[in-house]
């Protein structure tokens, strides 16, 4: 019974731990994806995946100018970083 309870708690909190940030910006105020991609590429990022996260932020997977892997969430209106991993 203890093992089942521990498994249940682990499952519940695992989903919460991997959730990204939430951006509360109406879609009509978002900058164009192409604009943010161009800005990031000019800063030296190599974008492998660019998408809208479940929390309605722009999210990229790729590499920074030093070649390090990045996962970054951006405010879709301003392009400001809201979280990274």
mmCIF file of C-alpha atoms in Angstrom:
data_model
loop_
_atom_site.group_PDB
_atom_site.id
_atom_site.type_symbol
_atom_site.label_atom_id
_atom_site.label_comp_id
_atom_site.label_asym_id
_atom_site.label_seq_id
_atom_site.Cartn_x
_atom_site.Cartn_y
_atom_site.Cartn_z
ATOM 1 C CA UNK A 1 0.000 0.000 0.000
ATOM 2 C CA UNK A 2 2.850 2.415 0.827
ATOM 3 C CA UNK A 3 4.497 1.678 -2.514
ATOM 4 C CA UNK A 4 1.263 2.419 -4.382
ATOM 5 C CA UNK A 5 0.842 5.707 -2.509
ATOM 6 C CA UNK A 6 4.466 6.694 -3.237
ATOM 7 C CA UNK A 7 4.000 5.867 -6.917
ATOM 8 C CA UNK A 8 0.835 7.970 -7.050
ATOM 9 C CA UNK A 9 2.563 10.978 -5.457
ATOM 10 C CA UNK A 10 5.568 10.647 -7.767
ATOM 11 C CA UNK A 11 3.300 10.535 -10.809
ATOM 12 C CA UNK A 12 1.327 13.586 -9.704
ATOM 13 C CA UNK A 13 4.366 15.723 -8.950
ATOM 14 C CA UNK A 14 6.389 14.587 -11.973
ATOM 15 C CA UNK A 15 3.889 16.249 -14.309
ATOM 16 C CA UNK A 16 4.087 19.463 -12.351
ATOM 17 C CA UNK A 17 7.873 19.510 -12.256
ATOM 18 C CA UNK A 18 8.291 19.424 -16.044
ATOM 19 C CA UNK A 19 5.615 21.985 -16.848
ATOM 20 C CA UNK A 20 6.911 25.160 -18.445
ATOM 21 C CA UNK A 21 5.960 28.745 -17.651
ATOM 22 C CA UNK A 22 2.670 30.375 -18.598
ATOM 23 C CA UNK A 23 2.523 33.513 -20.740
ATOM 24 C CA UNK A 24 -0.734 35.442 -20.441
ATOM 25 C CA UNK A 25 -0.663 37.460 -23.644
ATOM 26 C CA UNK A 26 -3.601 37.655 -26.066
ATOM 27 C CA UNK A 27 -2.616 36.131 -29.445
ATOM 28 C CA UNK A 28 -3.328 39.387 -31.307
ATOM 29 C CA UNK A 29 -0.463 41.035 -29.353
ATOM 30 C CA UNK A 30 2.153 38.350 -30.172
ATOM 31 C CA UNK A 31 5.171 39.245 -32.285
ATOM 32 C CA UNK A 32 5.495 37.243 -35.485
ATOM 33 C CA UNK A 33 7.396 33.968 -35.132
ATOM 34 C CA UNK A 34 9.677 34.962 -38.020
ATOM 35 C CA UNK A 35 10.616 38.192 -36.207
ATOM 36 C CA UNK A 36 11.661 36.387 -33.014
ATOM 37 C CA UNK A 37 13.494 33.664 -34.975
ATOM 38 C CA UNK A 38 15.455 36.310 -36.907
ATOM 39 C CA UNK A 39 16.333 38.159 -33.688
ATOM 40 C CA UNK A 40 17.557 34.953 -32.011
ATOM 41 C CA UNK A 41 19.558 33.818 -35.039
ATOM 42 C CA UNK A 42 21.218 37.267 -35.152
ATOM 43 C CA UNK A 43 22.271 36.634 -31.532
ATOM 44 C CA UNK A 44 23.948 33.382 -32.599
ATOM 45 C CA UNK A 45 21.277 30.813 -31.698
ATOM 46 C CA UNK A 46 20.831 27.760 -33.910
ATOM 47 C CA UNK A 47 17.145 26.868 -33.663
ATOM 48 C CA UNK A 48 16.226 23.222 -34.147
ATOM 49 C CA UNK A 49 12.623 23.497 -32.919
ATOM 50 C CA UNK A 50 10.479 26.611 -32.532
ATOM 51 C CA UNK A 51 6.971 26.147 -31.133
ATOM 52 C CA UNK A 52 4.241 27.487 -28.897
ATOM 53 C CA UNK A 53 4.368 25.765 -25.496
ATOM 54 C CA UNK A 54 1.369 24.458 -23.569
ATOM 55 C CA UNK A 55 1.645 27.590 -21.433
ATOM 56 C CA UNK A 56 1.293 29.807 -24.531
ATOM 57 C CA UNK A 57 4.917 30.983 -24.632
ATOM 58 C CA UNK A 58 7.279 30.743 -27.579
ATOM 59 C CA UNK A 59 9.725 27.909 -26.928
ATOM 60 C CA UNK A 60 12.933 26.967 -28.698
ATOM 61 C CA UNK A 61 15.228 23.976 -28.619
ATOM 62 C CA UNK A 62 18.642 24.356 -30.166
ATOM 63 C CA UNK A 63 22.107 25.685 -29.440
ATOM 64 C CA UNK A 64 23.511 29.000 -28.222
ATOM 65 C CA UNK A 65 26.485 30.750 -29.832
ATOM 66 C CA UNK A 66 28.868 28.671 -27.681
ATOM 67 C CA UNK A 67 27.336 25.451 -29.037
ATOM 68 C CA UNK A 68 25.580 24.558 -25.764
ATOM 69 C CA UNK A 69 22.121 22.948 -25.917
ATOM 70 C CA UNK A 70 19.305 25.261 -24.873
ATOM 71 C CA UNK A 71 15.602 25.070 -24.104
ATOM 72 C CA UNK A 72 14.263 28.592 -23.688
ATOM 73 C CA UNK A 73 10.765 30.021 -23.204
ATOM 74 C CA UNK A 74 10.030 33.551 -24.448
ATOM 75 C CA UNK A 75 7.251 36.040 -23.815
ATOM 76 C CA UNK A 76 5.394 36.054 -27.156
ATOM 77 C CA UNK A 77 4.791 39.823 -27.060
ATOM 78 C CA UNK A 78 8.224 41.131 -26.092
ATOM 79 C CA UNK A 79 10.571 38.251 -26.861
ATOM 80 C CA UNK A 80 11.970 38.430 -23.327
ATOM 81 C CA UNK A 81 13.234 35.191 -21.777
ATOM 82 C CA UNK A 82 10.779 33.897 -19.161
ATOM 83 C CA UNK A 83 12.530 30.603 -18.367
ATOM 84 C CA UNK A 84 15.308 28.330 -19.578
ATOM 85 C CA UNK A 85 16.577 24.859 -18.857
#
